[in-house]
XYZ file of C-alpha atoms in Angstrom:
405
model
C 25.118 148.962 80.963
C 21.894 148.929 82.966
C 18.480 148.056 81.529
C 17.333 151.708 81.367
C 20.309 152.668 79.204
C 19.636 149.665 76.979
C 16.061 150.888 76.432
C 17.352 154.376 75.584
C 19.895 153.038 73.073
C 17.320 150.688 71.548
C 14.691 153.411 71.257
C 17.199 155.767 69.611
C 18.199 153.057 67.130
C 14.554 152.491 66.167
C 13.851 156.252 65.969
C 16.911 156.916 63.786
C 15.480 154.677 61.038
C 11.852 155.824 61.019
C 10.875 154.609 57.533
C 12.535 151.226 57.942
C 10.971 150.800 61.402
C 7.528 151.771 60.102
C 7.749 149.316 57.210
C 8.729 146.635 59.746
C 5.705 147.568 61.846
C 3.312 147.625 58.890
C 2.927 143.859 58.776
C 2.244 143.773 62.531
C -0.266 146.628 62.213
C -2.177 144.864 59.437
C -1.998 141.465 61.171
C -3.180 142.682 64.587
C -5.943 144.822 63.043
C -7.137 141.866 60.937
C -7.203 139.523 63.939
C -9.157 142.037 66.077
C -11.645 142.736 63.262
C -12.211 139.006 62.675
C -12.701 138.425 66.417
C -15.080 141.397 66.612
C -17.176 140.121 63.693
C -17.270 136.599 65.131
C -18.163 137.783 68.632
C -20.710 140.284 67.293
C -22.405 137.636 65.147
C -22.495 135.243 68.093
C -24.061 137.857 70.390
C -26.532 138.905 67.676
C -27.719 135.331 67.152
C -27.997 134.659 70.885
C -29.914 137.905 71.382
C -32.254 137.079 68.521
C -32.934 133.571 69.781
C -33.435 134.933 73.302
C -36.233 137.224 72.068
C -38.158 134.075 71.151
C -37.722 132.759 74.684
C -34.821 130.701 75.980
C -37.401 128.206 77.297
C -38.922 127.581 73.838
C -39.380 123.919 72.849
C -40.275 122.730 69.353
C -41.725 119.301 68.578
C -41.426 118.149 64.955
C -42.210 114.891 63.178
C -39.271 112.492 62.998
C -37.967 110.723 59.896
C -39.225 107.189 59.244
C -38.479 104.209 56.993
C -41.275 103.123 54.653
C -40.728 100.401 52.101
C -36.992 100.649 52.718
C -36.984 104.378 51.881
C -36.284 107.012 54.510
C -39.067 109.593 54.491
C -38.486 113.311 54.892
C -39.626 114.527 58.351
C -41.719 117.305 56.776
C -43.781 114.658 54.954
C -44.562 112.721 58.126
C -47.997 112.953 59.759
C -47.138 111.775 63.266
C -48.303 114.844 65.231
C -52.077 114.747 65.609
C -54.798 116.552 67.539
C -54.748 113.798 70.186
C -51.081 114.612 70.924
C -51.830 118.302 71.417
C -54.855 117.655 73.608
C -52.961 115.190 75.818
C -50.041 117.583 76.250
C -52.492 120.313 77.320
C -54.160 117.938 79.813
C -51.043 116.404 81.379
C -48.371 119.123 81.196
C -46.595 120.065 84.426
C -43.338 121.622 83.267
C -44.852 123.329 80.220
C -46.672 126.659 80.519
C -47.916 127.331 76.959
C -48.633 125.019 74.018
C -49.531 125.792 70.409
C -49.996 123.352 67.537
C -48.668 124.689 64.243
C -49.875 124.304 60.674
C -48.152 126.217 57.876
C -49.044 127.194 54.330
C -47.442 129.539 51.808
C -49.143 131.462 49.037
C -50.347 134.747 47.652
C -52.398 137.164 49.718
C -54.501 139.785 47.913
C -56.152 143.041 48.918
C -57.755 145.101 46.177
C -55.178 145.539 43.409
C -52.241 144.698 45.664
C -50.771 141.274 46.338
C -47.703 139.681 47.917
C -46.369 136.224 48.743
C -46.334 135.315 52.408
C -46.546 132.447 54.905
C -49.668 131.578 56.869
C -49.242 130.046 60.335
C -52.104 128.280 62.043
C -51.622 128.636 65.804
C -53.432 128.628 69.147
C -54.086 131.721 71.262
C -50.944 130.936 73.299
C -48.551 131.223 70.332
C -47.797 134.924 70.801
C -47.017 134.296 74.496
C -44.589 131.528 73.535
C -42.846 133.731 70.971
C -43.028 136.842 73.176
C -44.513 138.707 70.233
C -46.869 141.578 71.147
C -49.709 142.907 68.986
C -49.246 146.557 68.056
C -52.765 147.213 66.729
C -56.059 145.420 67.102
C -56.340 142.089 68.925
C -55.631 138.380 68.669
C -58.208 135.713 67.822
C -59.942 133.900 70.702
C -60.646 130.303 71.739
C -64.132 130.772 70.321
C -62.600 131.693 66.950
C -60.546 128.473 67.109
C -63.660 126.378 67.809
C -65.495 127.966 64.876
C -62.444 127.928 62.562
C -63.099 131.638 62.100
C -61.635 133.366 59.074
C -59.697 135.892 61.125
C -56.016 136.730 60.812
C -53.245 138.732 62.495
C -50.635 140.062 60.057
C -47.032 141.286 60.164
C -45.726 144.739 59.231
C -44.377 143.668 55.848
C -47.795 142.378 54.755
C -49.334 145.664 55.952
C -46.860 147.722 53.917
C -47.225 145.588 50.781
C -51.022 145.457 50.772
C -52.330 148.532 52.539
C -49.719 151.282 52.312
C -51.065 154.032 54.560
C -54.551 152.513 54.969
C -55.587 151.120 58.375
C -55.742 147.320 57.863
C -57.935 146.520 60.892
C -61.319 145.208 59.733
C -60.279 144.859 56.086
C -60.756 141.587 54.215
C -57.846 139.938 52.395
C -57.824 136.761 50.308
C -55.313 133.990 50.915
C -55.557 131.168 48.371
C -59.046 132.482 47.488
C -60.175 132.268 51.146
C -61.424 135.631 52.506
C -59.859 136.499 55.875
C -60.645 139.461 58.119
C -57.640 141.326 59.543
C -58.109 141.764 63.299
C -54.594 142.659 64.414
C -51.104 143.817 63.408
C -47.972 142.347 64.999
C -45.125 144.481 66.328
C -42.244 144.566 63.849
C -39.336 142.155 64.408
C -37.342 142.884 61.229
C -34.936 140.466 59.585
C -33.273 137.685 61.516
C -29.612 136.596 61.273
C -30.419 134.264 58.366
C -31.852 137.118 56.274
C -35.477 136.041 56.724
C -38.131 138.730 57.025
C -39.956 137.859 60.250
C -42.694 140.407 59.526
C -43.799 138.730 56.286
C -46.252 136.517 58.121
C -49.953 135.915 58.781
C -51.237 134.112 61.892
C -54.696 132.542 62.042
C -56.472 129.953 64.238
C -54.910 126.531 63.605
C -58.341 125.033 62.899
C -58.886 127.597 60.151
C -55.616 126.740 58.407
C -56.144 122.994 58.846
C -59.734 122.883 57.559
C -60.061 125.794 55.142
C -56.560 126.230 53.666
C -54.248 123.201 54.088
C -57.021 120.575 54.260
C -55.037 118.311 56.587
C -55.557 116.593 59.930
C -51.999 116.673 61.272
C -49.670 119.374 62.565
C -46.407 120.566 61.028
C -45.073 121.005 64.565
C -46.070 121.782 68.148
C -44.342 124.663 69.923
C -44.224 124.847 73.716
C -42.779 127.018 76.426
C -41.193 125.448 79.497
C -42.185 126.929 82.862
C -38.608 128.245 83.229
C -35.384 127.826 81.288
C -34.035 125.638 84.102
C -37.043 123.329 83.698
C -36.470 122.804 79.945
C -34.857 119.377 80.402
C -37.717 118.220 82.636
C -40.212 119.549 80.090
C -38.472 117.629 77.275
C -38.620 114.402 79.324
C -42.276 115.012 80.085
C -43.202 115.700 76.455
C -41.204 112.693 75.256
C -43.058 110.357 77.640
C -46.454 111.796 76.686
C -45.814 111.419 72.945
C -44.286 107.932 73.253
C -47.327 106.786 75.257
C -49.703 108.403 72.775
C -47.898 106.871 69.781
C -47.688 103.474 71.556
C -43.903 103.308 71.302
C -42.566 100.588 73.579
C -39.106 99.659 74.849
C -36.327 100.399 72.354
C -38.652 101.720 69.642
C -37.237 104.850 68.016
C -39.121 108.118 68.564
C -41.161 109.235 65.546
C -40.726 112.844 66.636
C -37.935 115.202 67.666
C -37.893 117.815 70.427
C -35.458 120.711 70.208
C -34.937 123.343 72.864
C -33.994 126.951 72.213
C -31.070 126.604 74.633
C -29.778 123.679 72.569
C -30.124 125.706 69.380
C -28.319 128.653 70.971
C -25.491 126.365 72.041
C -25.247 124.855 68.568
C -25.159 128.269 66.914
C -22.577 129.530 69.414
C -20.353 126.512 68.729
C -20.698 127.044 64.989
C -19.840 130.741 65.263
C -16.844 129.919 67.511
C -15.551 127.518 64.838
C -16.019 130.107 62.081
C -14.292 132.755 64.227
C -11.314 130.464 64.868
C -10.957 129.808 61.133
C -11.077 133.545 60.378
C -8.593 134.378 63.147
C -6.155 131.664 62.038
C -6.330 133.001 58.474
C -5.667 136.540 59.719
C -2.877 135.323 62.034
C -0.797 134.195 59.044
C -0.175 137.871 58.315
C 1.426 138.102 61.792
C 3.756 135.252 60.866
C 4.749 137.093 57.695
C 5.205 140.282 59.732
C 7.493 138.439 62.168
C 9.663 137.201 59.297
C 9.805 140.793 58.033
C 11.014 142.032 61.425
C 13.695 139.323 61.520
C 14.968 140.326 58.064
C 15.093 144.001 58.996
C 16.915 143.225 62.249
C 19.465 141.070 60.385
C 20.110 143.974 58.024
C 20.446 146.280 61.036
C 22.991 143.929 62.682
C 25.048 143.829 59.489
C 25.002 147.643 59.133
C 25.996 148.175 62.766
C 28.752 145.557 62.910
C 31.470 148.094 63.650
C 29.332 149.685 66.410
C 28.836 146.243 67.973
C 32.593 145.600 67.816
C 33.415 148.925 69.522
C 30.897 148.286 72.305
C 32.331 144.830 72.899
C 35.838 146.286 72.945
C 34.937 148.677 75.781
C 33.319 145.937 77.903
C 29.849 145.110 76.563
C 29.185 141.391 76.918
C 27.415 139.122 74.438
C 24.210 138.849 76.549
C 24.025 142.674 76.788
C 24.367 143.050 72.998
C 21.782 140.277 72.510
C 19.363 141.951 74.949
C 19.707 145.292 73.130
C 18.636 143.830 69.794
C 15.843 141.851 71.448
C 14.549 145.087 73.004
C 14.655 146.787 69.586
C 12.725 143.893 68.059
C 10.097 143.918 70.828
C 9.794 147.730 70.599
C 9.065 147.500 66.870
C 6.605 144.661 67.423
C 4.801 146.291 70.383
C 4.524 149.677 68.671
C 3.113 147.979 65.591
C 0.748 146.027 67.843
C -0.474 149.222 69.541
C -1.148 150.885 66.183
C -2.795 147.672 64.971
C -5.109 147.639 68.007
C -6.101 151.254 67.352
C -6.814 150.498 63.679
C -8.629 147.230 64.486
C -10.849 148.672 67.237
C -11.641 151.764 65.162
C -12.575 149.667 62.131
C -14.688 147.324 64.289
C -16.629 150.219 65.807
C -17.162 152.401 62.742
C -16.287 150.635 59.485
C -17.707 147.109 60.019
C -21.171 148.335 61.212
C -21.390 150.456 58.047
C -21.654 147.180 56.097
C -24.565 146.015 58.324
C -22.368 143.443 60.050
C -22.578 142.913 63.824
C -19.378 143.751 65.671
C -18.248 143.461 69.287
C -14.597 143.723 70.332
C -13.825 141.352 73.246
C -11.399 142.993 75.702
C -9.308 139.833 75.936
C -8.516 140.071 72.212
C -6.615 143.334 72.834
C -4.491 141.833 75.630
C -3.929 138.732 73.527
C -2.712 140.934 70.664
C -0.110 142.591 72.892
C 1.037 139.212 74.231
C 1.392 137.846 70.689
C 3.350 140.953 69.647
C 5.832 140.473 72.516
C 6.225 136.806 71.544
C 6.790 137.760 67.894
C 9.381 140.365 68.914
C 11.300 137.845 71.044
C 10.905 134.891 68.671
C 11.881 136.644 65.457
C 14.415 138.939 67.119
C 16.310 136.053 68.695
C 18.339 135.020 65.628
C 19.539 138.582 64.808
C 20.280 139.160 68.524
C 22.357 135.954 68.717
C 24.190 136.861 65.523
C 25.147 140.195 67.081
C 26.110 138.610 70.410
C 28.352 135.972 68.788
C 30.474 138.455 66.794
C 34.222 138.569 67.304
C 34.961 142.155 68.478
C 38.259 142.382 66.513
C 36.637 141.202 63.265
C 33.645 143.472 63.908
C 35.859 146.577 64.321
C 37.681 145.714 61.067
C 34.347 145.351 59.203
C 33.860 147.797 56.321
């Protein structure tokens, strides 16, 4: 019997038991769909995070205070006061691989306008901050270098603060109070929405760093210094340059540990991508167990089919069918069931990834390789779990098989 006839016989055998075949496929359908959906969520989340971080500039560098030991107790980095005005000024003077620099001072509190109030975060920055973050102003203007010198009480606010305080009123020129300090609104930032961590990026106020340092936080050090490398490719050179400048300024010699840390956006993107890849693998492995269960289900159904068709197998052997031919027939049936289930599973998985998952505000992106991988796995499942039933059929004694009742 040639291979084409074997496919015809196998297809007819599967089609003659539609309900049984469908129930055998059901596990494959669910397993393949689950794997594709998990891969789509993982890939979508990864792309969403990378896209979000890219909007802040892939050449972004952040300098933060490092942890230190004092009296035998390790201090929290946020409590350290190692970044000073002298560091910022020297970076501005000596930078070669850095295009923009902004010192950063932060404060949180209540902002009030008339009878309305909301809690927000105040960021003290330089005029270059919005260039570093690639964050345009939608209305009004940004503060100037002159405002920084005078520690002017001027502020640029995000969309959320506008909505909470002003409603439909134009905020430009209005005076708000932050921690009892009156501040004049001179600009409104373009909306960025929520980030991947659920933080509202528009619930923010940006003022000259001198204003926040002197009038609000009453401190002489910076929470951090944010920079932008000339290009993404120059980020490593920029990190080396900044490290040398800060070590010289802090008089750190030889093997002395840095009292600061410098993180690049590219490094953060890589870390997040690695984390999301790990989470995706865990989700896919969990979903893949359903494929294992489905394979066992196919094997059980095929064993039942071999038992029911014992007499048919005996007759075919009696008229010349060899053991390998009988074995191949049942393997083809097993692979047909598995592949058909895989095809339906792909359709269900892709459809759910494109229409159902986004309905729950979850990012989703189906990688093409996941579909081909699903088909490959289905063929392997068909062969692996169809092998035992196929061998059982092939090893039957034709005389005993014909006598079987």
